[in-house]
Every structure is written in C-alpha cells, then in structure tokens.
Coordinates of C-alpha atoms and ligand atoms in Angstrom, one line a residue:
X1 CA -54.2 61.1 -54.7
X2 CA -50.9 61.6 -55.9
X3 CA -49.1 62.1 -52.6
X4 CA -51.0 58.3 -51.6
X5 CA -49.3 57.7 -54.8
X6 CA -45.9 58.7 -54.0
X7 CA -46.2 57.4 -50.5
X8 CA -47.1 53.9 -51.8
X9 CA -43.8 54.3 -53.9
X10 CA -41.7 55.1 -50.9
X11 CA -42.8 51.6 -49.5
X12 CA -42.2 49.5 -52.4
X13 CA -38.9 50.8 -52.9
X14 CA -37.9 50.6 -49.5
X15 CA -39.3 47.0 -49.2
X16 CA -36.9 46.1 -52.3
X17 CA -33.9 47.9 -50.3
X18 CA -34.3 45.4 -47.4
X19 CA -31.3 43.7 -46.4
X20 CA -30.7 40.2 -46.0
X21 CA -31.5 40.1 -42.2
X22 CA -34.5 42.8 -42.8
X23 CA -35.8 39.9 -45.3
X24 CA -35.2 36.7 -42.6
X25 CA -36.5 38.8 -39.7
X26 CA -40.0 39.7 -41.7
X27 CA -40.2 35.9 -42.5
X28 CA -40.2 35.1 -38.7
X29 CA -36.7 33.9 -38.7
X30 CA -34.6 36.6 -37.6
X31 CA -30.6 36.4 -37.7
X32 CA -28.8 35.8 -34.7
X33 CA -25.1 36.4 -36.7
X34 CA -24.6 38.5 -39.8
X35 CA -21.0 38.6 -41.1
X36 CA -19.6 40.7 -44.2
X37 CA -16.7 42.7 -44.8
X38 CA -18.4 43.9 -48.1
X39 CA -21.9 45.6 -46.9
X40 CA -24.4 45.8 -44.1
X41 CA -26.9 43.1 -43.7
X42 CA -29.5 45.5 -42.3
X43 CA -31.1 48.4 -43.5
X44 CA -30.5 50.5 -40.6
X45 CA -26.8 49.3 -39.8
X46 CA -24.0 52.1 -39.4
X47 CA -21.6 50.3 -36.9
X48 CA -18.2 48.7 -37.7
X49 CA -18.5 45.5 -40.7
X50 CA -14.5 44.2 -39.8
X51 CA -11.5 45.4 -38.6
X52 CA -8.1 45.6 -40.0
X53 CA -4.8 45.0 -37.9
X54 CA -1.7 46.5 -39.8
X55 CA 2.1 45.2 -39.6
X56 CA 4.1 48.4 -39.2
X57 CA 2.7 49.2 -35.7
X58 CA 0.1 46.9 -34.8
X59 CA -2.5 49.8 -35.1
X60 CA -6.1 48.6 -35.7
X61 CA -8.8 50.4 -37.7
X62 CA -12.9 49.5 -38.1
X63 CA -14.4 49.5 -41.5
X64 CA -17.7 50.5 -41.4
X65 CA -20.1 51.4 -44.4
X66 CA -20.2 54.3 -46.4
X67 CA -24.0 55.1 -45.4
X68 CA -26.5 53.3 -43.5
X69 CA -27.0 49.7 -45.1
X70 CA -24.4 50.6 -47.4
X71 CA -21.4 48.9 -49.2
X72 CA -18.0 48.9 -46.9
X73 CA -15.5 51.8 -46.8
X74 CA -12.6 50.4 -48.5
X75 CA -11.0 53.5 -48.8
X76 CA -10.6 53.5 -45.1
X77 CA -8.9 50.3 -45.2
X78 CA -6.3 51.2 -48.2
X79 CA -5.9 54.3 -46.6
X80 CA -5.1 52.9 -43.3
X81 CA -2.8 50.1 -44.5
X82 CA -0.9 52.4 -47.3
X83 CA 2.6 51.9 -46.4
X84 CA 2.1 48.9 -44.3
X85 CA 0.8 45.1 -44.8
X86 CA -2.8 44.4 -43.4
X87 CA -4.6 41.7 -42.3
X88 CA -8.4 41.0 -41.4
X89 CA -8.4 40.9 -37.3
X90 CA -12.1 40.6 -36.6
X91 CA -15.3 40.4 -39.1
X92 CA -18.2 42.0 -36.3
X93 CA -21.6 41.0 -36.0
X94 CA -24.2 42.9 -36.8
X95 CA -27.1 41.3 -35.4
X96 CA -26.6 42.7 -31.9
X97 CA -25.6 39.7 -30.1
X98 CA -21.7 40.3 -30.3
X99 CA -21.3 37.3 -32.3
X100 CA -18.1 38.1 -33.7
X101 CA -15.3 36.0 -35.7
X102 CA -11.7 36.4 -34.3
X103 CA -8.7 34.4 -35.1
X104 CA -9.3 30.9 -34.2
X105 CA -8.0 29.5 -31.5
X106 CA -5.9 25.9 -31.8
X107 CA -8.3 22.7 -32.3
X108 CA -8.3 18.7 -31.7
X109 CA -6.9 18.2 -34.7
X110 CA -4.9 21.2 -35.5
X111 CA -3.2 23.2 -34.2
X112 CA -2.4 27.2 -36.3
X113 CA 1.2 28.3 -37.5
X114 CA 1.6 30.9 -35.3
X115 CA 3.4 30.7 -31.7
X116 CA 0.4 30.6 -29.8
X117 CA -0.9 27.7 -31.9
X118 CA -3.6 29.9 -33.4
X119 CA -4.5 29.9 -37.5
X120 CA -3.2 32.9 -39.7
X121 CA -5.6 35.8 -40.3
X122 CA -6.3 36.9 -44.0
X123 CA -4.8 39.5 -45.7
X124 CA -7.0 42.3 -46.5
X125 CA -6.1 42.7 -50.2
X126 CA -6.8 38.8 -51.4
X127 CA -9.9 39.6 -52.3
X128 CA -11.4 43.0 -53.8
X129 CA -14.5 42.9 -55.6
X130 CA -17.0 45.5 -57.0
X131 CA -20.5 45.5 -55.4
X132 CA -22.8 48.2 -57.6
X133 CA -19.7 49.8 -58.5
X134 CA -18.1 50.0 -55.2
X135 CA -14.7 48.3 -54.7
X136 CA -15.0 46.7 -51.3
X137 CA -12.7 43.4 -49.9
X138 CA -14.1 39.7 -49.2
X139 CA -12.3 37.2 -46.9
X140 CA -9.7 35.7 -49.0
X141 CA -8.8 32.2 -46.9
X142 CA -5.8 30.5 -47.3
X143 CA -4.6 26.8 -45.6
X144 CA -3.8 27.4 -41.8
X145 CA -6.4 30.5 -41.5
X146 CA -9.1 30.6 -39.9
X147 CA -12.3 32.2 -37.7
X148 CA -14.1 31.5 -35.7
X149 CA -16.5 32.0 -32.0
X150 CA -16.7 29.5 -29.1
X151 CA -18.6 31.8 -26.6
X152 CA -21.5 32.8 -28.9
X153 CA -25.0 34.0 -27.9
X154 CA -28.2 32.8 -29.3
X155 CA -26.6 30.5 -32.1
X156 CA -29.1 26.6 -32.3
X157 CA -27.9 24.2 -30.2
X158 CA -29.0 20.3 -29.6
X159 CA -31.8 19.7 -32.6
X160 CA -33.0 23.8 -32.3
X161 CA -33.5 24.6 -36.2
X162 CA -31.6 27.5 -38.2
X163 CA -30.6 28.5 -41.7
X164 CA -27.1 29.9 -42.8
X165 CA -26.4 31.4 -46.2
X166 CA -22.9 32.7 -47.5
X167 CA -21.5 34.0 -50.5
X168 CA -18.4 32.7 -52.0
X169 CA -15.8 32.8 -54.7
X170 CA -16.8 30.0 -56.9
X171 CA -13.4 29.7 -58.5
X172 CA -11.5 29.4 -54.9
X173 CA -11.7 26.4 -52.9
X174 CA -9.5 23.1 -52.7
X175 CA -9.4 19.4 -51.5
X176 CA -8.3 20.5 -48.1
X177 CA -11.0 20.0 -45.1
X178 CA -12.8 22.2 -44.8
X179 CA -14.2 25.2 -46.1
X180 CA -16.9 26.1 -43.5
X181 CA -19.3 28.8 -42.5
X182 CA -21.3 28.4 -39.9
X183 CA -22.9 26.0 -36.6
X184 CA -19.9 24.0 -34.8
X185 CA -18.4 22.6 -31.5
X186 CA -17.4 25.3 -28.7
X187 CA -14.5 23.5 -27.6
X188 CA -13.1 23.4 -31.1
X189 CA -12.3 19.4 -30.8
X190 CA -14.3 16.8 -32.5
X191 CA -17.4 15.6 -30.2
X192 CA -19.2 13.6 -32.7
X193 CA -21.6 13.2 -35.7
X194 CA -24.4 15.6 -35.8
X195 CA -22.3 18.7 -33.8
X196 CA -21.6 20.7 -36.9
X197 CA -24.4 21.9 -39.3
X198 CA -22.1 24.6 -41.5
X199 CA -22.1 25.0 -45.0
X200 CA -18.7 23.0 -46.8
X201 CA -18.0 24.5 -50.3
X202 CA -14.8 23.0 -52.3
X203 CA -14.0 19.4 -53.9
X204 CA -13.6 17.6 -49.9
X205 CA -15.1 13.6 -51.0
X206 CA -16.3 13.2 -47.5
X207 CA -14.6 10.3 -47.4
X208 CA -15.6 9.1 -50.1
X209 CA -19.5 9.5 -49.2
X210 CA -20.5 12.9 -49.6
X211 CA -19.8 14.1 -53.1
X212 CA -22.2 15.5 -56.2
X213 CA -21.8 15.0 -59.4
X214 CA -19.2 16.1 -61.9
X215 CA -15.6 17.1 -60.6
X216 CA -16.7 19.9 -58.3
X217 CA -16.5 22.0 -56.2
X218 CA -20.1 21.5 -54.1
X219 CA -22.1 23.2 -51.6
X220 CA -22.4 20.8 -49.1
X221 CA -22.8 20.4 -45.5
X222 CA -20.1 19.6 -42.8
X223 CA -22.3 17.8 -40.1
X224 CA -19.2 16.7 -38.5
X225 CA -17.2 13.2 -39.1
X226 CA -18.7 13.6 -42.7
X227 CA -19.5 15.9 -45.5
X228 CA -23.4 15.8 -46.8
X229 CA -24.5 16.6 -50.6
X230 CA -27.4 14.6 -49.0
X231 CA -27.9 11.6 -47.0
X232 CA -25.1 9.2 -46.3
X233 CA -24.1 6.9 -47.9
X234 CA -25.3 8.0 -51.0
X235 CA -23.7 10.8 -53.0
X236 CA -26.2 13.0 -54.4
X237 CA -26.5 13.9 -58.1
X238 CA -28.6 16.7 -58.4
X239 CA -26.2 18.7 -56.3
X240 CA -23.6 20.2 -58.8
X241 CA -20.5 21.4 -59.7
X242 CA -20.6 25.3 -59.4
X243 CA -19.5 26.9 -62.0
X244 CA -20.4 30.9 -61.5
X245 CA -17.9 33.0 -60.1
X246 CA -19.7 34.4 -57.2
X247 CA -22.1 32.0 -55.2
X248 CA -24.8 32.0 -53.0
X249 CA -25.1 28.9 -50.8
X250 CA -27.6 27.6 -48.4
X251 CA -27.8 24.7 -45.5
X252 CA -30.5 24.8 -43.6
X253 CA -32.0 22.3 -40.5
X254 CA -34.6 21.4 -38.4
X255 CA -35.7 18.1 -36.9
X256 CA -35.3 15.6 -38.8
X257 CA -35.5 17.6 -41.9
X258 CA -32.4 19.7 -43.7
X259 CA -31.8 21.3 -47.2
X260 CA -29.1 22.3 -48.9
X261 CA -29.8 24.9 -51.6
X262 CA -27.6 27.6 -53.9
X263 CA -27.4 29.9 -57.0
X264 CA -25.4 31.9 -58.7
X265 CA -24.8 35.4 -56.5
X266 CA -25.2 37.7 -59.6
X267 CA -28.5 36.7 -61.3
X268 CA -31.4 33.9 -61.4
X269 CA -32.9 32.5 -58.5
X270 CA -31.8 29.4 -56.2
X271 CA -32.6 25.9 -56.7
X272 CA -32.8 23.1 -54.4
X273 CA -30.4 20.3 -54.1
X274 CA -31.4 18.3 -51.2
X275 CA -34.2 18.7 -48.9
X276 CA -35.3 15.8 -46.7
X277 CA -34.3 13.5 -43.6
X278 CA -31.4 13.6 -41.6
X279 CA -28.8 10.4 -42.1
X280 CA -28.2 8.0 -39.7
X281 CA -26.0 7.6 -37.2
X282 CA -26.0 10.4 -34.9
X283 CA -27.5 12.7 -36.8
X284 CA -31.4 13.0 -36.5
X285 CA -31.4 14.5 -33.6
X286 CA -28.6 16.8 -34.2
X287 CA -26.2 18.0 -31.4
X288 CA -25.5 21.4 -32.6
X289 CA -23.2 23.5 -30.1
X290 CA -23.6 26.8 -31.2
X291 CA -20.0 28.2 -32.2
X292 CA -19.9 29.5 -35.6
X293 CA -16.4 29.3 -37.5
X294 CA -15.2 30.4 -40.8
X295 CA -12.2 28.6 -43.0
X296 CA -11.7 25.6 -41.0
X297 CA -13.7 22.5 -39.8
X298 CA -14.9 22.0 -36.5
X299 CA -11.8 20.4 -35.0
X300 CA -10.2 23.0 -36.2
X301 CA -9.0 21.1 -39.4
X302 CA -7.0 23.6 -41.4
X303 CA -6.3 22.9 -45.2
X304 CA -8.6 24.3 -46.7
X305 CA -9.7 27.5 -49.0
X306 CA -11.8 29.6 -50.7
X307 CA -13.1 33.4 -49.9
X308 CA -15.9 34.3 -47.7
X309 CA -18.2 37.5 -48.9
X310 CA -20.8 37.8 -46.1
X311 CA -23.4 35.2 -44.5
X312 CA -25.7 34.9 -41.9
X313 CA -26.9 32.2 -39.7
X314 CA -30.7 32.4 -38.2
X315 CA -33.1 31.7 -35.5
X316 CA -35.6 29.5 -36.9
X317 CA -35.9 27.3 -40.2
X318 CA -36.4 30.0 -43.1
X319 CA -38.6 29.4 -45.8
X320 CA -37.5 28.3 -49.1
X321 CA -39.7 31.5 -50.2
X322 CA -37.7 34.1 -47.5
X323 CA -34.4 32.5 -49.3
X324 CA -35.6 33.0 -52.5
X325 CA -35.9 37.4 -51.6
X326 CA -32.7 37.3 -50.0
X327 CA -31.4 35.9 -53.2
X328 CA -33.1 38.6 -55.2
X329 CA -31.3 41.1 -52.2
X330 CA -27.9 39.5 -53.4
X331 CA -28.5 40.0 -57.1
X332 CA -29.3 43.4 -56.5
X333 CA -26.3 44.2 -54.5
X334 CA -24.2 43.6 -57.8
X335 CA -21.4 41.2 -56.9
X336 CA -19.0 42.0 -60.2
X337 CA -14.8 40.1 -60.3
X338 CA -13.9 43.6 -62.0
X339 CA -11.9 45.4 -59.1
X340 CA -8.5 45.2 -60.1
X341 CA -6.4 42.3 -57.8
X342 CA -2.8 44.5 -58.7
X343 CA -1.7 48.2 -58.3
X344 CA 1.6 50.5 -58.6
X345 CA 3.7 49.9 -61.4
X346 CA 2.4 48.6 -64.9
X347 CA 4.3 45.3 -65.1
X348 CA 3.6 44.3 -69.1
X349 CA 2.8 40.4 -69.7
X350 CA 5.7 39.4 -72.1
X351 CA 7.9 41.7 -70.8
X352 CA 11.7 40.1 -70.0
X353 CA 12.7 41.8 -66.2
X354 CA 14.9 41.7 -63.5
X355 CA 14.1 42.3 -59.9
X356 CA 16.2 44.7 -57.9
X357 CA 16.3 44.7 -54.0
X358 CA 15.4 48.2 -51.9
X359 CA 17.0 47.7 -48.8
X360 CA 19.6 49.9 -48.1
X361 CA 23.2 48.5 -48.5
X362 CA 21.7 45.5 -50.4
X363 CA 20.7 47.5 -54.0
X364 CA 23.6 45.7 -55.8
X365 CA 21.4 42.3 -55.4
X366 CA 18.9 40.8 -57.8
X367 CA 16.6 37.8 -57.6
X368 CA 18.1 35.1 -59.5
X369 CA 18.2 31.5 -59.0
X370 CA 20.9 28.6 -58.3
X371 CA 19.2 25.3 -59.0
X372 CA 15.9 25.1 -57.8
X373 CA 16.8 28.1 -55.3
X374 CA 15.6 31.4 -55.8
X375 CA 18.0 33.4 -54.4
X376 CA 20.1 37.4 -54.9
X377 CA 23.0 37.7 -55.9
X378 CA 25.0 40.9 -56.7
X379 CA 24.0 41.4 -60.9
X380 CA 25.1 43.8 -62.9
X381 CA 25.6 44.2 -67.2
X382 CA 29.4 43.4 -66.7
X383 CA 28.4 40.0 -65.0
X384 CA 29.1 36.5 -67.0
X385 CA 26.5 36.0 -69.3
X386 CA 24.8 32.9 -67.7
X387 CA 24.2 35.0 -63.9
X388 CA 22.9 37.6 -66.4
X389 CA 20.2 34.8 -67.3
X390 CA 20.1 33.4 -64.1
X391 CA 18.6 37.0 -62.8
X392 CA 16.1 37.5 -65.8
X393 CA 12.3 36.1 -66.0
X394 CA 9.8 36.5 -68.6
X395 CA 6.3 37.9 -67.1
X396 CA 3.7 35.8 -67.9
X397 CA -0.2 35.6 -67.5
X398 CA -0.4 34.7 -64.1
X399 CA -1.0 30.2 -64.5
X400 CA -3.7 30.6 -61.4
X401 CA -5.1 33.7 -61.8
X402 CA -5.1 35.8 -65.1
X403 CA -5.5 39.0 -63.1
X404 CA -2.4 38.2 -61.9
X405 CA 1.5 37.7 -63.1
X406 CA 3.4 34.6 -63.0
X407 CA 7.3 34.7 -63.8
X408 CA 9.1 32.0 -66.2
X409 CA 12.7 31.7 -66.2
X410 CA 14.7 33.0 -69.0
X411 CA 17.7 30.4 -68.5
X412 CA 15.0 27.7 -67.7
X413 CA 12.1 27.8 -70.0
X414 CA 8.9 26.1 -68.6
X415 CA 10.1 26.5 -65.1
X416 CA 8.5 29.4 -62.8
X417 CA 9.2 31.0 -59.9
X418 CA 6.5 29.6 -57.1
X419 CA 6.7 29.3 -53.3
X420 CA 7.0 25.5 -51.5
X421 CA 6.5 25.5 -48.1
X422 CA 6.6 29.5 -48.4
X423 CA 10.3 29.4 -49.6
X424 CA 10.6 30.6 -53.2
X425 CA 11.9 27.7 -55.9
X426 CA 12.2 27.3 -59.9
X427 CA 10.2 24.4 -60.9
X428 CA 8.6 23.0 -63.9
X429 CA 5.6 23.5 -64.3
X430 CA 3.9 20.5 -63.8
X431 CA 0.0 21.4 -64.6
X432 CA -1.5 21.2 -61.5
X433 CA -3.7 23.5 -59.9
X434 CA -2.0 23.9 -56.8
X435 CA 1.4 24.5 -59.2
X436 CA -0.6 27.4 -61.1
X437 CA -1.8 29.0 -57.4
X438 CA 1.5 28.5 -56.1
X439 CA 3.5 30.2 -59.0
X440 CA 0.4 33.5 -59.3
X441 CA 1.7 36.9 -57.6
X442 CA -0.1 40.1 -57.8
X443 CA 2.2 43.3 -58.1
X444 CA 1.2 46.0 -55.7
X445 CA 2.6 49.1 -55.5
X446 CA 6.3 49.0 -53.7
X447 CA 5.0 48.6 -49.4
X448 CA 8.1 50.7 -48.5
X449 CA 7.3 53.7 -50.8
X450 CA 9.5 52.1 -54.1
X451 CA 9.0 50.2 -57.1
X452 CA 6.6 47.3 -56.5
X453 CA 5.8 44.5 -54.0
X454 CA 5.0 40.5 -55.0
X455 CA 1.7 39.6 -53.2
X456 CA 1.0 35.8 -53.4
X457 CA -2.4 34.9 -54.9
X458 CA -2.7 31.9 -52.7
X459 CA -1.4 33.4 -49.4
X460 CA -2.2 37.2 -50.4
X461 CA -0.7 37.6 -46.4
X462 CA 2.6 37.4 -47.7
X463 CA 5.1 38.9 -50.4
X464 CA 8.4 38.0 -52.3
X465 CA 10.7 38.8 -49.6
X466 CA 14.3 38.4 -49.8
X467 CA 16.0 37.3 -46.3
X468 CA 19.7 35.9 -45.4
X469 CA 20.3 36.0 -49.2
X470 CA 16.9 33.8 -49.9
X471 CA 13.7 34.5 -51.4
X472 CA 10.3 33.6 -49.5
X473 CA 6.7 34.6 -49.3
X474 CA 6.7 36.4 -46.5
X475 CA 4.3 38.1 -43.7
X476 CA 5.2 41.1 -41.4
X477 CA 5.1 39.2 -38.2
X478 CA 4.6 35.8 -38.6
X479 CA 5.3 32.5 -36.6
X480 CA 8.4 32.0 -39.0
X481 CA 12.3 33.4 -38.9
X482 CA 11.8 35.2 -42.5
X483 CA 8.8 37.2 -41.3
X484 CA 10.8 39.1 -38.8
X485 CA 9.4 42.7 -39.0
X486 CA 12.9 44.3 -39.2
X487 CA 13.3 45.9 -42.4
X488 CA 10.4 43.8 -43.8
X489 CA 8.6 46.9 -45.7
X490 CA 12.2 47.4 -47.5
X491 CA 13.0 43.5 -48.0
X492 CA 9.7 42.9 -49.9
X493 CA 9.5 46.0 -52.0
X494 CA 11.7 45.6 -55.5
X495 CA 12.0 47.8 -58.3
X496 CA 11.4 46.3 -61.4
X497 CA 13.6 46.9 -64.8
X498 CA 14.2 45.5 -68.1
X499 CA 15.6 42.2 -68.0
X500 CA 19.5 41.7 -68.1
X501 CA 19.9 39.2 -70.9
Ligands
NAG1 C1 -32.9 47.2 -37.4 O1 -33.7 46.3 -38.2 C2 -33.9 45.1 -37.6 C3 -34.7 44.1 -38.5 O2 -34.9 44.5 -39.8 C4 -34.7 45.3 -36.3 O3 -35.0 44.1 -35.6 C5 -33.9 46.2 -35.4 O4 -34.6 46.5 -34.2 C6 -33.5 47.5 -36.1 N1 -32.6 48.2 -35.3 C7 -32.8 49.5 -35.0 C8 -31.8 50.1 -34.1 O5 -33.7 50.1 -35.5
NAG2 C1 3.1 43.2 -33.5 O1 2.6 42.2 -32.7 C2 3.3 40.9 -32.9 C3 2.7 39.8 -32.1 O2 2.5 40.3 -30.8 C4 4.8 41.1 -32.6 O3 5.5 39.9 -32.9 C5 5.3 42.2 -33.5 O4 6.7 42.5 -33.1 C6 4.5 43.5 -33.3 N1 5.0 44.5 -34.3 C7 5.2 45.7 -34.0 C8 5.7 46.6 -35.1 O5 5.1 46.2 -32.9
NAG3 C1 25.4 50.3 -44.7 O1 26.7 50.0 -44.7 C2 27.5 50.9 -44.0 C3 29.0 50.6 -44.1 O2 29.2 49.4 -44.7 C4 27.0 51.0 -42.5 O3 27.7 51.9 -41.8 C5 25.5 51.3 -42.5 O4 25.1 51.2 -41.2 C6 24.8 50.3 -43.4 N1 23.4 50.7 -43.4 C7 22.4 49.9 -43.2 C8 21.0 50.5 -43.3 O5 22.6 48.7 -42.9

C-alpha cells in the first residue's frame, strides 16, 4: 500500500514537471518548433538550446541545459565569451525537425546592415533573467536583427491549423514593424494577406486598424499586410495594454477560426482576447508558408524590438485547456527581472567621473565632448578648467532602464551622452522614450581585462568605443568602419576615475 502510494506520487509529480511540448503533445497537438535560449521545452531534452559566436576569433560554442529538461548553462556562455564580445548565432530546435533560427537573410522590404545584406544577431548579454534561481539569457532584439527559417519541415501551410506561444519582455518593444514570432513567407518578400500568422507584440497601429485599447503595447497577430487585435477593420478593446514584465502570448488558427490569448508569465492564468472568424480579404482561407521568423516581419521589415524568452509553434489547433497547463508550466518555471544587467566595477549613481581610454599609446585621452560631439581628447588636472568639464559626467540612474547607468554632462546639465545613428552625441534630453533607451549603458567588466566596458541597453551588441578620436557604439565586426576588430577589445574598455572638475 504505501509503495502504490509512493508510486502514484512519482506520477503526479512528474506530470507537473512536463514541459511545454510534453503538455501540447499529450493534448494531441504536438510541437513541430520549440525555441529557448533559457530552458528545455521537453522533459527529456539534453541537446544544444542556442549557440553563441564570439568576436575575438569567431569561435562558436552550444549552450545546452544544466540537466535534462533543465534551465540553460549560462555559465558556459560567460565563460566562453569572457574576454571577448558575443553574439546569439543560432537558437536550435528542439522538436527534432531541425527547425532552427539563423540570422535572417535580406527581405522585400529590407535589406540587414551587414555586407551581405543580412540583419544583426543579438548580443548574448541584453538580456539575463533568473528562472527558479538560475541566471540564464533571453533574445534581447534590437532594430536591424533578426531570425529566422525559410527551409523549415513540418511548419502549417495553406489554411493547415497551429498554435504558437512565446514569452516576452513586456517592458521591451517599440512602434517599429514588427516584433514577430512565428508562421511566415519562405521567400522572405511580401506575397499577400493571409501568408503570415505570427504573434506581433509592441505599440505597431496596423495602420491604423489593428490596435487594442489603451496606449499599448498588444499581443496581436501579424497576418501579413496588417496587424490583428481581432478582425479588420475594427480595433478590439478587450485586448489590452500589457503591463507585467514577463509575458506569455498566444495566436492560434484554424479555418476560419483564430484566437489570440495571453497572461502574465509569472503567475495567474491566460485570458482570451479574441477568438472567432478570420477577416476579409484574403484571409479565411489563410496562405500560410511555413517559415518561422523571430524580430522582423515577413518581408523582412526590420524596426522593430523587444526580447524573445522561448516559444513554440504546433501541429494542430491546441486547446484553450492544453494552453491554460502550459501557462501553469511557465509559472512554475519562475521567470524573475532580478539577474543583474551590469558587472566589473561598482560605478556609484551620483558619482562625478571621467572616462580614461586603455589602448596602448592612447592612455593620455579621455571622453569629453565638443558641441554635440562626444569625442577624446588628451585631459589631465593641469588642463584649462572648461576641458576639465568638458571630460567630466555625472552618473545617473540609467533614463531607460534603472538597472542601468546613464551619464549627464557636468558642463551641460540636462544633456546626456546617447548614441544617434550609433555615433555617440550630447543632447538634451528631450523625454522621449527612444531618448531614455538611447542615452542607457550597462557597465560590464573592462572586455580587454581593464577597468570597465559601456554596453548599450538598446543595441547590447555594441559598446562605447572610441575610434579616429570619436566615440560610437560599437560591435566587433560589424558592417561599419568603427567596428573594425583591430584593437576593438582595448578601444571599448575604459577605466573609470573620479571626475576632473
Ligand atoms: C521526448 O518527449 C516527446 C513528447 O513529450 C516524445 O514525443 C519524444 O519521443 C521523446 N523523445 C525521446 C528521445 O524520448
Ligand atoms: C570574423 O568573421 C567576420 C565576418 O566573416 C570577419 O569580418 C572578422 O574579421 C572575423 N574576425 C576574426 C577575429 O577572425
Ligand atoms: C606606441 O608608440 C610607439 C612610439 O611612438 C610605437 O613605437 C609603438 O609601436 C606604439 N604602440 C602601439 C601599440 O601602437
């Protein structure tokens, strides 16, 4: 008797351990792609959840989790990348069918930064998080990056049904289209209404026809040529602004029939916001074409942010009741904003500094500004008074992020140091959201070994970097001049003293 008790035990707790794609599978709609960098969407899955590609030497290395069905290895990844820059190369599939998300690939009406015309990859460090206690990294997307698949096996096509659920940051997104996850056109180019059925979250209008209420930002879907808080042309009210920090988010289709539900990622259950017909014009049937992309819409549109946890997209239309126990699964992951966005040297909020180049030959040089123009120039305490000022900033709680720094001018109070077309400038503060995001840097300890290193909140790809006397946000190897790789661990690593005036 008590062994039958035991045993029954056993099962209960490892029913309440299924994953996400245990969960769909049991409910008869299995997943066909499972995406995380932060855990495994199975039970039994080992293999690799993303890979990391770092800037010194181009060396790759596969995060996997710490135990079967477990959270991810970050300390592989912080291992691998000390000393270096990293960014996210590929986030696998762990459904089987090779469904992985690689950089994507120029589109119909975009084309990425880089040489080849493909969008940025992330930085691994935009986006640590705790999960049950675990520091582990998200998919921190920033305008011009982007994932995605254009060969993939067993995604719906034509009017086939499916569901997709993803968690996000609820406090990242923007205007920008589009912040997708999930069912789009394999030729990246724009091939008409009803060839999309992703999930949109940020504050996109749709054109003007899509939106919920309040000011946003909404789970919606992108159905392509229009975003959906239900069916055209009527915005929807009872879909909402999202307000928790971490959110789960659902669009799901079938003929003639779609949903689009969410929840907050950390406790309660999901509620509905639209469930019913398709809208005209092209979209009942649906032309769905099977490519799954992350960050960007279909055409490859590439403006948009917001961070990317894991998701999954299914055979099959789920149940609202198989959503509502992967929801529970979520919760009891433990999604928690408490891992810490900065490391190496404590940089005090208040304090009055001055930044002091590393490169060899250069160490006489401090940022400072001329104008609008960040710049260095060669600083020391027997310089005129007003190039004394000119190099010292007051630290300030970072305007976009309070985990993070911001840095006010001490010669030109109200004015902040924040990048503009990824050169570095001294501007007013003008109260906008993109000024807060663009002015935010999170100190990491010094990439070459030495003092401290400027990651940008909003492109956390790229650090203060001084270059031909300028200052930019910089990444190790990108598409422009000032992210040469040639000394670009020294250029971007500064030491940090007490201010000059
Ligand atoms: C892992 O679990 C899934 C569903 O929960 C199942 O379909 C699959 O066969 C399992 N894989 C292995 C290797 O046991
Ligand atoms: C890494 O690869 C990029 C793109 O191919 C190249 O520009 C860069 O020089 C390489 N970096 C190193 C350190 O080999
Ligand atoms: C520093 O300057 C000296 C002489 O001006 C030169 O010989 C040396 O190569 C320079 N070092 C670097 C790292 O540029």
């Amino acid at each position: 008797m008590l062994s039958w008790t035991v045993l029954t035990l056993a099962a209960t707790v490892s029913r309440v351990a299924a994953g996400p794609c245990d969960i769909y599978s049991s409910g008869g709609t299995p997943c066909v792609a499972a995406h995380s960098t932060t855990r495994a969407l199975y039970d039994n899955y080992s293999g690799s959840l993303y890979q990391v590609l770092r800037g010194s030497d181009n060396a790759t290395a596969d995060i996997k989790p710490l135990s079967t069905g477990g959270v991810a290895n970050a300390a592989t990844q912080d291992n691998f990348c000390k000393g270096s820059t990293c960014l996210i190369s590929i986030i696998y599939d762990q459904s089987g069918r090779g469904n992985h998300l690689t950089q994507a690939p120029p589109g119909g009406a975009a084309s990425g930064p880089n040489s080849n015309g493909y969008d940025y990859l992330a930085g691994a460090l935009g986006a640590p998080v705790m999960l049950n206690g675990q520091k582990v990294y998200g998919v921190f997307i920033s305008p011009y990056t982007g994932y995605r698949n254009d060969k993939p096996n067993g995604i719906a096509t034509g009017d086939e049904p499916e569901g997709i659920y993803a968690v996000f940051d609820g406090t990242h997104y923007n205007t920008g289209c589009c912040f997708d996850y999930g069912n789009a056109e394999t030729s990246a180019t724009d091939t008409g209404n009803g060839h999309m059925e992703a999930i949109y979250f940020g504050t996109g209008d749709g054109s003007g026809r899509g939106i919920g209420s309040g000011s946003g930002p909404w789970i919606m879907a992108d159905l392509e040529n229009g975003l959906f808080s239900g069916v055209d042309p009527i915005s929807n009210p009872a879909d909402p602004t999202i307000t928790s920090r971490f959110v789960t988010a659902i669009v799901k289709g079938e003929p003639n029939q779609w949903a689009i539900r969410g929840g907050d990622a950390t406790s309660g259950s999901l509620s509905t916001y639209y469930s019913g017909v398709r809208p005209a014009n092209g979209y009942n049937p649906m032309s769905k074409e099977g490519a799954i992309l992350l960050g960007i819409g279909g055409d490859n549109s590439n403006h948009a942010q917001g961070t990317f946890y894991e998701g999954v997209m299914t055979s099959g239309y789920p149940s609202d009741a198989t959503e509502n126990s992967v929801q529970s699964d979520i919760v009891s992951a433990k999604y928690a904003a408490t891992a810490s966005l900065t490391s190496g040297p404590t940089i005090n909020v208040g304090a009055k500094i001055a930044f002091r180049v590393t490169t060899p030959n250069y160490t006489n040089r401090y940022i400072a500004h001329t104008g609008d123009t960040v710049n260095t120039q060669a600083v020391s305490s027997e310089s005129i008074a007003s190039l004394q000022l000119q190099a010292s900033w007051t630290v300030r709680t970072g305007l976009g992020n309070s985990a993070c720094v911001s840095f006010e001018s001490m010669d030109t109070p109200g004015s902040f140091i924040r990048h503009s077309s990824y050169q570095l400038m001294v501007n007013a503060n003008d109260g906008t959201k993109l000024f807060a995001e663009d002015a935010t840097f999170c100190p990491q300890a010094g990439i070459n070994g030495e003092g401290t290193s400027f990651r940008s909140w909003s492109y956390p790809a790229r650090y203060f970097r001084h270059y031909n006397g300028l200052l930019y946000i910089a990444g190790n190897s990108g598409p422009h001049a000032f992210d040469n790789p040639a000394s670009f661990n020294d250029d971007a690593s500064f030491v940090v003293s007490t201010s000059f005036a």
